[in-house]
Coordinates of C-alpha atoms (C1' of nucleotides) in Angstrom, one line a residue:
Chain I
X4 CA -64.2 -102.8 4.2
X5 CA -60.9 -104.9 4.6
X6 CA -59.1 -102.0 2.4
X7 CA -60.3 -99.0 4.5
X8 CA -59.3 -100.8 7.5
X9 CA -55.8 -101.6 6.1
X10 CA -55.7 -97.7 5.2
X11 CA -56.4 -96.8 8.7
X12 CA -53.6 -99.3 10.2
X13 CA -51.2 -97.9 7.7
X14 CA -51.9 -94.6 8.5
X15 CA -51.0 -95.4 11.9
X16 CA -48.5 -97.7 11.9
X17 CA -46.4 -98.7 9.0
X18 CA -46.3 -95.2 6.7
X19 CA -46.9 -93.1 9.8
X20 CA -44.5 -94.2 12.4
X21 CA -45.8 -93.8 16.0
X22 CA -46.9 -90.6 15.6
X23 CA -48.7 -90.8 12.6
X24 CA -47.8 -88.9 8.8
X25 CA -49.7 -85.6 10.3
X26 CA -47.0 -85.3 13.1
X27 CA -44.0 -86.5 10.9
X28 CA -45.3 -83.8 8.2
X29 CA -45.3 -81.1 10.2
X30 CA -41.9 -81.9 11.4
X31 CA -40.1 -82.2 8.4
X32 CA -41.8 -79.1 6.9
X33 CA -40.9 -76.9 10.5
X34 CA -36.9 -78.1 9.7
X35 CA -37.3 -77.2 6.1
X36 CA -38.7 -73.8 7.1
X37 CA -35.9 -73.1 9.2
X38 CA -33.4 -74.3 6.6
X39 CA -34.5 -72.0 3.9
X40 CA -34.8 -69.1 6.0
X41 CA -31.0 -69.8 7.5
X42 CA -30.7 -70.0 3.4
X43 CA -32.0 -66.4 3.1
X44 CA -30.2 -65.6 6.1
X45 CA -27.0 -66.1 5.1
X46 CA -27.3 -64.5 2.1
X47 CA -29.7 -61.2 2.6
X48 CA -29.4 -60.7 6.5
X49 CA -31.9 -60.9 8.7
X50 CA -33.4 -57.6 7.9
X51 CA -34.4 -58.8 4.9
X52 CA -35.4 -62.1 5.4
X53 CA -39.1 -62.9 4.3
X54 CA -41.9 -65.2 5.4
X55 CA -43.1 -64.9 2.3
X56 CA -40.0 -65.4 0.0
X57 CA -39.0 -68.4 2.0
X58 CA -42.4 -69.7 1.2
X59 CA -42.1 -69.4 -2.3
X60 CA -39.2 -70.9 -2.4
X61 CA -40.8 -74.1 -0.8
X62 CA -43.6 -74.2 -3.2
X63 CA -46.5 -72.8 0.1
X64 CA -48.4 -70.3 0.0
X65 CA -47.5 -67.5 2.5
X66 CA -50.4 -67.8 5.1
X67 CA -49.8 -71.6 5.2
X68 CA -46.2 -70.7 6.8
X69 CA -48.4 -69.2 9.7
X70 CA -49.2 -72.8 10.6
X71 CA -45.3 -73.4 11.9
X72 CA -44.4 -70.1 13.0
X73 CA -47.0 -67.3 14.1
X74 CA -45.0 -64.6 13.1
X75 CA -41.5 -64.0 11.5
X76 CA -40.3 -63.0 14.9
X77 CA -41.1 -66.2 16.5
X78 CA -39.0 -67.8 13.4
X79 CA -36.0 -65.5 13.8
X80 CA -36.1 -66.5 17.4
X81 CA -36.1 -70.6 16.0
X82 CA -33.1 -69.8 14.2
X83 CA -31.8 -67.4 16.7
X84 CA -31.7 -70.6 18.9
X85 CA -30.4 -73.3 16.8
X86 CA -27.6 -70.6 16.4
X87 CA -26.5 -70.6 19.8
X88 CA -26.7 -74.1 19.6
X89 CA -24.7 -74.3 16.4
X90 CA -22.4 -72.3 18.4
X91 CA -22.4 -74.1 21.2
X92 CA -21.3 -77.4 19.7
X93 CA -18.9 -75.9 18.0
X94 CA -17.5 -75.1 21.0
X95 CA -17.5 -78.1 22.7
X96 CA -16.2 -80.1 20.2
X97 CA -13.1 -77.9 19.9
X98 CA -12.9 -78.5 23.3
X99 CA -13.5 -82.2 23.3
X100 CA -11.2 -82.5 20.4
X101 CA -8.3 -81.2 22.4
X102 CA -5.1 -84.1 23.8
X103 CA -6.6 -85.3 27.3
X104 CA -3.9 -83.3 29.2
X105 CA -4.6 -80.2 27.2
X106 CA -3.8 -76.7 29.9
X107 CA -6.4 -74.6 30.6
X108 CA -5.2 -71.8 28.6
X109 CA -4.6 -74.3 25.8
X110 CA -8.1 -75.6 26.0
X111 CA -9.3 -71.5 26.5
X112 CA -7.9 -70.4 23.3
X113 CA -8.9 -73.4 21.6
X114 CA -12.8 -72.7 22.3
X115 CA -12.2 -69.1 21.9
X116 CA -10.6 -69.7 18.2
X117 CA -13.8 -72.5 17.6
X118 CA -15.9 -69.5 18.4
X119 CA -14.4 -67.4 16.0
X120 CA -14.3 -69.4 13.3
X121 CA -18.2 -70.3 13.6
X122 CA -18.2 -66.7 13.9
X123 CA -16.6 -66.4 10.4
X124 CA -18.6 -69.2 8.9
X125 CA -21.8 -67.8 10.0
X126 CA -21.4 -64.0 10.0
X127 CA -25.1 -63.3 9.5
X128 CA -25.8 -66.2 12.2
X129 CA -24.0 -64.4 14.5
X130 CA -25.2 -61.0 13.7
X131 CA -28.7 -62.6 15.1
X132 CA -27.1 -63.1 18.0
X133 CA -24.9 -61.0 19.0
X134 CA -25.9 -57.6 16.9
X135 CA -28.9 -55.6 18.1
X136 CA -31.5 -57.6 19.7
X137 CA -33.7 -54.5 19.9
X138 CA -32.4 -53.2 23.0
X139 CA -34.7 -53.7 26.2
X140 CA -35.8 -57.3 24.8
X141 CA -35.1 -59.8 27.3
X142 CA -34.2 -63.4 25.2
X143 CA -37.3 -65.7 26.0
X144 CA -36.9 -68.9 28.6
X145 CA -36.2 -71.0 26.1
X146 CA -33.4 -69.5 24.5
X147 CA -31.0 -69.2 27.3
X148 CA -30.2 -72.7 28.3
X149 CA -28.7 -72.5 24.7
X150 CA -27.3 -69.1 24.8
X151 CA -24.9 -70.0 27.8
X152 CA -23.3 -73.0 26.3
X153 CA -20.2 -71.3 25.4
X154 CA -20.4 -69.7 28.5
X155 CA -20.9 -72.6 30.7
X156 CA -17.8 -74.2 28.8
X157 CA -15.4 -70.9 29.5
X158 CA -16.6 -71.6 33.4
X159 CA -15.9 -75.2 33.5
X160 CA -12.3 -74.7 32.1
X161 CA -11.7 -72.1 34.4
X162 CA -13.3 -74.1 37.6
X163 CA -11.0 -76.8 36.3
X164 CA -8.1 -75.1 36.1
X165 CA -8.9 -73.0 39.4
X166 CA -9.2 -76.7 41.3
X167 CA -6.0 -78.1 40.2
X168 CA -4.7 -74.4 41.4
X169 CA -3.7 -72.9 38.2
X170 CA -5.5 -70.4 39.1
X171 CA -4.0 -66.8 40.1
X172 CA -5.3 -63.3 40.5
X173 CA -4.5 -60.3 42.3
X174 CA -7.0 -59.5 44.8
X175 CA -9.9 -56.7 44.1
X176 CA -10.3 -53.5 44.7
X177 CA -12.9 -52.7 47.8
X178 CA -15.5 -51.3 46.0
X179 CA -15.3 -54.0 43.4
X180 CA -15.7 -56.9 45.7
X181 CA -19.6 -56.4 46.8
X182 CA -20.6 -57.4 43.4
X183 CA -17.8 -59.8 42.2
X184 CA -18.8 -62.1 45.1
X185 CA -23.2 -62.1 43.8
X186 CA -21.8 -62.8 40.4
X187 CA -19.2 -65.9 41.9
X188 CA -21.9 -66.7 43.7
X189 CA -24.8 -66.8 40.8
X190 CA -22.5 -68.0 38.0
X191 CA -19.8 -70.2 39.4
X192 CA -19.6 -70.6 43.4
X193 CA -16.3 -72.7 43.4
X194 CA -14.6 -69.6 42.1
X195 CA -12.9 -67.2 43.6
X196 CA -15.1 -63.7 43.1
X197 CA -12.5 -62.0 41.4
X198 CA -12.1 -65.2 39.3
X199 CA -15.6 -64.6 38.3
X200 CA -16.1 -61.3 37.3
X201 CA -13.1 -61.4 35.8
X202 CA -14.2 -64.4 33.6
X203 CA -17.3 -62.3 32.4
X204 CA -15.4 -59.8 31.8
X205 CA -13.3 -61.3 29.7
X206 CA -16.1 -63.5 28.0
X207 CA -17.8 -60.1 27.0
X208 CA -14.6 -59.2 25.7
X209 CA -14.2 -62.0 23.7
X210 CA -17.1 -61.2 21.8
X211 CA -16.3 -57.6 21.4
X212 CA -13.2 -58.7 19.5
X213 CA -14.8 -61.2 17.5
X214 CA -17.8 -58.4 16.8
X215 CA -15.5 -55.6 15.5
X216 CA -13.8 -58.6 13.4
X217 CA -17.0 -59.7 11.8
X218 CA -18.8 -56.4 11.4
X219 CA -15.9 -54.7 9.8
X220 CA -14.4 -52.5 12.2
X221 CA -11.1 -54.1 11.8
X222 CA -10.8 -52.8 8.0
X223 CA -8.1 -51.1 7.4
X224 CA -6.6 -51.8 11.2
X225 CA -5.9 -55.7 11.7
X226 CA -4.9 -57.4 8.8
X227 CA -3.7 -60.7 9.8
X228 CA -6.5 -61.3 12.1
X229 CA -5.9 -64.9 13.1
X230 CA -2.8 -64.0 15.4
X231 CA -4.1 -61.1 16.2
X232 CA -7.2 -63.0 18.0
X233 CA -5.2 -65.9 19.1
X234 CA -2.7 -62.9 21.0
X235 CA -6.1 -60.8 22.4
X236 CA -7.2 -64.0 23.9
X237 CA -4.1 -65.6 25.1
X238 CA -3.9 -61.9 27.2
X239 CA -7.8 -62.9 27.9
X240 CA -7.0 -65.9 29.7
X241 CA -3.9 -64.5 31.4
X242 CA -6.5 -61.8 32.4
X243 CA -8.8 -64.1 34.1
X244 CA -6.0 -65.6 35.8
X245 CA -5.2 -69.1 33.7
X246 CA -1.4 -68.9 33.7
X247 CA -0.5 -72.3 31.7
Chain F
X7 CA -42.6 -3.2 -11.3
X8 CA -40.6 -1.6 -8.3
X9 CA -42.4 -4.5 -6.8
X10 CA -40.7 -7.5 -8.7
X11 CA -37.5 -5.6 -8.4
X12 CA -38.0 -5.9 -4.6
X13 CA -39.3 -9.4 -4.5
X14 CA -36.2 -10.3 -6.2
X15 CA -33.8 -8.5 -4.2
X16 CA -35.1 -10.0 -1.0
X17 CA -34.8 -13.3 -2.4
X18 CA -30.8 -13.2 -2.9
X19 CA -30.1 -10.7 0.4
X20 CA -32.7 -10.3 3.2
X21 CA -34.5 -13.3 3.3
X22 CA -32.2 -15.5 1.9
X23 CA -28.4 -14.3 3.1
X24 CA -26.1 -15.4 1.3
X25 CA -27.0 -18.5 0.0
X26 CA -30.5 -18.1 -1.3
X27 CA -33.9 -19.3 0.2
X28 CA -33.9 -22.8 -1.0
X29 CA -30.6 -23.9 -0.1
X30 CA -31.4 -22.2 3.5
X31 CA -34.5 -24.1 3.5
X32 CA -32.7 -27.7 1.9
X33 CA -30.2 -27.5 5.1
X34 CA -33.0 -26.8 7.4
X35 CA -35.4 -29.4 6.5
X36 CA -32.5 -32.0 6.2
X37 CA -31.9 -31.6 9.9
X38 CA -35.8 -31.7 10.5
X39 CA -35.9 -34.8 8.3
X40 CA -33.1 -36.0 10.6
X41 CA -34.4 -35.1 13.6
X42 CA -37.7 -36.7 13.4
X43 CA -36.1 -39.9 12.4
X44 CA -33.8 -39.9 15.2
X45 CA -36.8 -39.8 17.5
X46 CA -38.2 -42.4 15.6
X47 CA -35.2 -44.5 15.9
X48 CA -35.1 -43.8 19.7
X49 CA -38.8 -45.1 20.1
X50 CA -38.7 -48.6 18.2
X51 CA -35.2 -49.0 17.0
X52 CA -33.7 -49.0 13.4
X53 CA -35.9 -51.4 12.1
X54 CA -38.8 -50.0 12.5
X55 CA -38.0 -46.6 11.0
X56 CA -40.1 -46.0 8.0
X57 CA -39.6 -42.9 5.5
X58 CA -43.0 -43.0 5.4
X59 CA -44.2 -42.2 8.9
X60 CA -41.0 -39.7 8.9
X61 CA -42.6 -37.5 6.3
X62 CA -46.1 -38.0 7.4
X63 CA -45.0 -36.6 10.5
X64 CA -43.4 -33.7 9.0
X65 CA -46.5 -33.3 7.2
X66 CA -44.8 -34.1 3.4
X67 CA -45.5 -36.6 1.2
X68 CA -42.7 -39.4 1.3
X69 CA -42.0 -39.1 -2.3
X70 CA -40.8 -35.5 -1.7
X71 CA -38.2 -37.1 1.0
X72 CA -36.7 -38.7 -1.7
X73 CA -35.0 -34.9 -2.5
X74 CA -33.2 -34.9 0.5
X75 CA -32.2 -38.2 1.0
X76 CA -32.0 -40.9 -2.3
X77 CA -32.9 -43.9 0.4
X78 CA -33.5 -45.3 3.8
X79 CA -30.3 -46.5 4.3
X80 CA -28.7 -42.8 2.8
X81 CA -30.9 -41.8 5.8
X82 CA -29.9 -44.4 8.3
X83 CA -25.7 -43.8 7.4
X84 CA -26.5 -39.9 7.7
X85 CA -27.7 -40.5 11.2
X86 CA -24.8 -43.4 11.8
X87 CA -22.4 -40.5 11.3
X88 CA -24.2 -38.2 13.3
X89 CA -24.1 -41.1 16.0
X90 CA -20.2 -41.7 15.5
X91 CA -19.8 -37.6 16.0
X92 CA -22.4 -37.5 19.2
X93 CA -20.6 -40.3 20.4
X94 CA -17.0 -38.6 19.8
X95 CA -18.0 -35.5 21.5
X96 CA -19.0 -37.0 24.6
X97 CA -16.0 -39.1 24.8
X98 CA -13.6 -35.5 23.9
X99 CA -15.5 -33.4 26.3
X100 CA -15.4 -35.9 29.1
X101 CA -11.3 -36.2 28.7
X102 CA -11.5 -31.9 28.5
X103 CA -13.3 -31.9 31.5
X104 CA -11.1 -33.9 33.3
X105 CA -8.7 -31.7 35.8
X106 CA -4.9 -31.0 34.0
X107 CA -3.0 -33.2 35.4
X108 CA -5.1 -36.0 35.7
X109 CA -3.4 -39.4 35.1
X110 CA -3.5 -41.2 32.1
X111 CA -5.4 -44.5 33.6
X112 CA -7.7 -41.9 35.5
X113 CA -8.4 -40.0 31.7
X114 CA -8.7 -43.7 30.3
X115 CA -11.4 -44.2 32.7
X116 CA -13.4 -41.4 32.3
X117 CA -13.6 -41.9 28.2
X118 CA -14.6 -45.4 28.5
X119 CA -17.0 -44.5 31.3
X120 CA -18.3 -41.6 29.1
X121 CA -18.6 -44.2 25.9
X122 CA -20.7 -46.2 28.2
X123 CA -23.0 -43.3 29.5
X124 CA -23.6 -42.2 25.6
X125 CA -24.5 -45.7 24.7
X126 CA -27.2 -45.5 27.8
X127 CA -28.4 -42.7 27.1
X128 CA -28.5 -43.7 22.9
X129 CA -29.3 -47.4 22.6
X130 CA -30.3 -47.9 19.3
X131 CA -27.9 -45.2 17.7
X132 CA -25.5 -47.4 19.8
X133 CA -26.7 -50.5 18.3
X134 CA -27.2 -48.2 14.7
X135 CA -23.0 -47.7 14.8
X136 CA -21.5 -51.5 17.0
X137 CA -24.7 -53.5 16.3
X138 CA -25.0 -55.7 12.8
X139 CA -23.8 -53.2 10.2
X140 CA -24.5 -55.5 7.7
X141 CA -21.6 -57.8 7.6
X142 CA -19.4 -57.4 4.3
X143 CA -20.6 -53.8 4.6
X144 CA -17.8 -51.4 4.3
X145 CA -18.3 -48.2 5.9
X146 CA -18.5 -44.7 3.3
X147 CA -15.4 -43.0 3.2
X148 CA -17.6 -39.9 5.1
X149 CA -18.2 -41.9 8.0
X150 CA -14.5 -43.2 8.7
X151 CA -13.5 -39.6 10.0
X152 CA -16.5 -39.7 12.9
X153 CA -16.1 -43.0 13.8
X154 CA -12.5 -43.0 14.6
X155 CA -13.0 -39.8 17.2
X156 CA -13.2 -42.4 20.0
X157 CA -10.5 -44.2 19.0
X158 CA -7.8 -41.3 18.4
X159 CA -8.6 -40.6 21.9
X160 CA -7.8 -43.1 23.2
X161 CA -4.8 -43.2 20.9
X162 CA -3.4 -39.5 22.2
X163 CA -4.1 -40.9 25.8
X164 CA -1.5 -43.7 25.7
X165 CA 0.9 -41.7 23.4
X166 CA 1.1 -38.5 25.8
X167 CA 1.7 -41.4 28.8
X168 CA 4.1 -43.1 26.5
X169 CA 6.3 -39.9 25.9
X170 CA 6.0 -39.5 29.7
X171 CA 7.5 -42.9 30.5
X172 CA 4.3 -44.3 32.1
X173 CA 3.6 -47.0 30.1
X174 CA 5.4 -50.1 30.1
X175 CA 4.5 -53.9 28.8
X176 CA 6.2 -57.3 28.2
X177 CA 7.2 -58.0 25.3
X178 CA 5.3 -60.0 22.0
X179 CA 5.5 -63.2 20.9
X180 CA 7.5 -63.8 17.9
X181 CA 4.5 -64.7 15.9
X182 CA 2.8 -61.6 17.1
X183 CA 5.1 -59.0 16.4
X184 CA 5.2 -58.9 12.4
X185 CA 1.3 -57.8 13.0
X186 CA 2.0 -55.5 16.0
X187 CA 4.3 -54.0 14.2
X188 CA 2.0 -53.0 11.1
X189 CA -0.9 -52.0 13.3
X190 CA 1.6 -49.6 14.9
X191 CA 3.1 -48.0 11.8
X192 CA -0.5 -47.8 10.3
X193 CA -2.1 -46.0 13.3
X194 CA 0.6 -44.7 15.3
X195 CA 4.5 -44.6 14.7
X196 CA 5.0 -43.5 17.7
X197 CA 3.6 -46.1 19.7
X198 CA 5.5 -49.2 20.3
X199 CA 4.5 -52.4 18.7
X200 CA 3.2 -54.0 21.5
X201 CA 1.5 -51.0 22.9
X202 CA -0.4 -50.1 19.9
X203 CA -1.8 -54.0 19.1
X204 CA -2.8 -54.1 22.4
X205 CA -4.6 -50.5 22.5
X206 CA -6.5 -51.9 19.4
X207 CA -7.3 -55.2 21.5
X208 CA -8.7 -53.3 24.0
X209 CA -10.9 -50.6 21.6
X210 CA -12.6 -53.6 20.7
X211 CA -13.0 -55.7 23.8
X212 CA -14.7 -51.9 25.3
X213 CA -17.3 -52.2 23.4
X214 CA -17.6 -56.0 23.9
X215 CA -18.5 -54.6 27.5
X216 CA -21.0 -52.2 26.4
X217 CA -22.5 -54.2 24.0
X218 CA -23.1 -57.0 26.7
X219 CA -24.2 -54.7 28.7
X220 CA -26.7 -52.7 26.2
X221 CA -27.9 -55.6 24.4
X222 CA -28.8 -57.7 27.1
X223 CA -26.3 -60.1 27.6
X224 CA -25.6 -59.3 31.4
X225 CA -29.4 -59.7 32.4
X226 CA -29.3 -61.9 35.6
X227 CA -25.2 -61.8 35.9
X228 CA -24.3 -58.7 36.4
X229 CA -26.3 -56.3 38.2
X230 CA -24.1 -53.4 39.3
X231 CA -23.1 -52.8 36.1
X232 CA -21.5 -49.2 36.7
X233 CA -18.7 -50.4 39.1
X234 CA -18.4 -53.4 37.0
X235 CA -17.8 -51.2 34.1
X236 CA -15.2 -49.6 35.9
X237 CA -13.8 -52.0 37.3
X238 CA -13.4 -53.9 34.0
X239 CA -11.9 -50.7 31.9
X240 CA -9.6 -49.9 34.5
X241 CA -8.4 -53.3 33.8
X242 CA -8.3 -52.6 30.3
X243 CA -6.5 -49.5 31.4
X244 CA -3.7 -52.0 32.6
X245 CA -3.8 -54.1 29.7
X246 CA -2.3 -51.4 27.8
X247 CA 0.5 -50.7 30.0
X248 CA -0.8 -48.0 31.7
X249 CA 0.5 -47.8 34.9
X250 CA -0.8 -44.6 36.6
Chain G
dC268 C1' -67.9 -94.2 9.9
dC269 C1' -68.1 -89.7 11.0
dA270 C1' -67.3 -85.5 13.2
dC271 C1' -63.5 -82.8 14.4
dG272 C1' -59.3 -80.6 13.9
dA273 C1' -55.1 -79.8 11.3
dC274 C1' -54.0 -78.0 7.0
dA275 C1' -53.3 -75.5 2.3
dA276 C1' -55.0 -72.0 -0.6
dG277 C1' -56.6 -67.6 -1.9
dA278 C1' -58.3 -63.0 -1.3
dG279 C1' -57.6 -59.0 1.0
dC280 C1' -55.9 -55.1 4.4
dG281 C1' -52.8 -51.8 5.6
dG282 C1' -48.2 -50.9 5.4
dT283 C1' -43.5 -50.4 3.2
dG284 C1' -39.5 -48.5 -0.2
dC285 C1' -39.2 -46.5 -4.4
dT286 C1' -40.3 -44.5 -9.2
dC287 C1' -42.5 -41.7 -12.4
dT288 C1' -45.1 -37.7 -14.0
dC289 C1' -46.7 -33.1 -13.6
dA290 C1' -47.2 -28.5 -11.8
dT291 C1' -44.9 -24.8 -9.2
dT292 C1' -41.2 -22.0 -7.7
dT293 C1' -36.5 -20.5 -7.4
dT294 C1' -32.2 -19.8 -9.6
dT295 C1' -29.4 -18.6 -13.3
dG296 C1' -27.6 -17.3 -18.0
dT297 C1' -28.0 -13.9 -21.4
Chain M
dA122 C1' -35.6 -8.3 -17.7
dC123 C1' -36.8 -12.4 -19.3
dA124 C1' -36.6 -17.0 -20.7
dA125 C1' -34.4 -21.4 -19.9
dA126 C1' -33.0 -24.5 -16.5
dA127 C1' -32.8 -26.6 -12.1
dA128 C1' -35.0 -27.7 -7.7
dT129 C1' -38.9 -28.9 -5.2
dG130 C1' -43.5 -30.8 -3.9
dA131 C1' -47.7 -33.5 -4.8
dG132 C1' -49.9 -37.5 -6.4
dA133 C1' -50.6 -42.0 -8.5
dG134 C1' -48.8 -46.3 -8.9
dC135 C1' -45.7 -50.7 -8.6
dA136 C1' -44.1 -54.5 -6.2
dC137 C1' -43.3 -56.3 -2.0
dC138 C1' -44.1 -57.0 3.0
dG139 C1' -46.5 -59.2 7.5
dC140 C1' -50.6 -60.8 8.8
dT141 C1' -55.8 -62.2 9.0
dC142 C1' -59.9 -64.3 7.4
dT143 C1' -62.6 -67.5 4.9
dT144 C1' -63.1 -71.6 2.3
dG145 C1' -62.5 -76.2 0.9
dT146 C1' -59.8 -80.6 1.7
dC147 C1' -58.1 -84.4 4.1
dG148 C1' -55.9 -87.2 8.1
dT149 C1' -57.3 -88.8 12.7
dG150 C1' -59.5 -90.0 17.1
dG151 C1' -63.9 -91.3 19.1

DNA sequence: CCACGACAAGAGCGGTGCTCTCATTTTTGT
DNA sequence: ACAAAAATGAGAGCACCGCTCTTGTCGTGG
């Protein structure tokens, strides 16, 4: 009677943790899901990536893999996550790694080259992405607090460059105003509208360089792609108006 | 007897033409096979398409597709070409359209706005040919002559308003020009350096636009997207030292 | 202590790409 | 003109896929 009771306390304390082995379990089997399906990923492409490959690999039976993820859609849209986060942080830190006194088109390049080389490191990563999310699908709630990181970053350096006014752009065009000013006003209201669009502009642009980079379109064009991309997005940030 | 003499003769001349019955047939139920798969493909994207419900629809058995086309992705690069060459044609006949003397930045503007009305109209044959070709994927030799339609447009664009003194740019970094200068003797001689690298900047950054815009990416931040469009490839337009 | 709920395992369904064999039909060489 | 050769279609079958359902096991909360 002692021992089943000392079973019971262990289950729940000392083995367990707080939340008990079930909880923990579950856990550490989600992350090991994910980790051999970014395996596959990385290797096959996310056409060919299967529930039932990555559990073989981890020694489960394929329906048991339904108990984490209830379809392989809702696991590409786990790792589809985790990559913007990836991203994200990869980002940042660049950023964060940078002197104090760094200039904003210093620090704008910087984060634009960190994206790159992520980009490079985790071609099929950011083909999840970035490639063809079926046209028409709109990327769940949860996904777009991570999805904007990089996004969020490109604002701040401009907003922070814009407030210590290094900041110039030629005005807009009339017909161009009606919606640069909704976008300043949804994305960034400190900035200048034609700040604004211009940024999105450019941070859509940014990722069509780094797309025909990755997906091959360069072959044969660009060889020595580094410069070129650090020249396309010095002219980026010049674009949006950063002029040191 | 006069019979089989006349079954034969129709085979080779009325029936057939030139070229026989089967070969008549061949070309005519490779376009149907195509056909029906483009409609698939327009319905629930590349993914989705199976050979399968292609030939069940035509009313063969799949195994007999296998005559026409050795695999899926055989089918899916005949219809990427078909795509690049749709694509191409929409761009050409917008620019053909255009009035004679219309300005270089105003001809600029009407290809990329054409690009983008294709892609509208075509979004997964859009995302088929600037989604995820699977990276390390180097296209078919076949497929290089369609796919570069859009961009020798844009190419003759800047070289006819280069001969007639309208374009003008600062010039490169030292680090840049080495490159510059390479992309321009590869693609066109007649270009100069910085002109050329920065035509091939923009190429890319177009479809970073489009993509944004196609795939999703400007849900909730950009809603007039077609003066935003314009607005963003007539800056493009500049980028390239177009001036009029 | 026990009933409940989470879980793994297995069988199975309908679908896929692709291969192989076999009969039929057209083309072609003599 | 006729037989050999090549092209085509039909069908069965293989291995794989995503996903569901049932069954038995084992932590966990009342």
């Amino acid at each position: 009677m002692s021992t089943s009771r000392d079973r019971t306390a262990r289950a729940t304390s000392a083995a367990g943790g707080i939340q008990g082995v079930r909880a923990r379990a579950r856990q550490e089997i989600t992350v090991a899901i994910k980790d051999e399906a970014r395996r596959q990923l990385a290797v096959d492409g996310a056409a060919k990536l299967s529930l039932r490959a990555v559990a073989r690999e981890l020694g489960m039976v394929s329906s048991a893999l339904y108990r984490y993820f209830p379809s392989r859609d809702e696991l590409l849209t786990a790792l589809i996550v985790d990559a913007y986060d990836s991203m994200g942080e990869a980002a940042e830190r660049a950023d964060a790694d940078l002197p104090n006194g760094a200039s904003p088109v210093t620090r704008w390049v910087a984060v634009c080259c960190a994206v790159r080389q992520w980009g490079l490191t985790h071609p099929h990563e950011y083909a999840l992405i970035y490639g063809s999310p079926v046209p028409g699908y709109t990327a769940p709630t949860t996904t777009i607090r991570s999805a904007a990181r990089v996004g969020l970053l490109l604002i701040a350096i401009v907003r922070e460059a814009c407030e210590s006014g290094r900041v110039t752009l030629p005005p807009l065009a009339d017909e161009a105003r009606p919606e640069a000013e909704r976008i300043a006003a949804d994305l960034a209201p400190e900035l200048p509208p034609e700040v604004a669009a211009a940024l999105v502009a450019a941070w859509a642009q940014l990722y069509g360089l780094l797309g025909f980079e990755l997906f091959g379109q360069f072959n044969r064009v660009v060889e020595e792609r580094a410069v070129f991309f650090e020249q396309a997005v010095t002219r980026l940030a010049q674009g949006v108006g950063l002029t040191e």
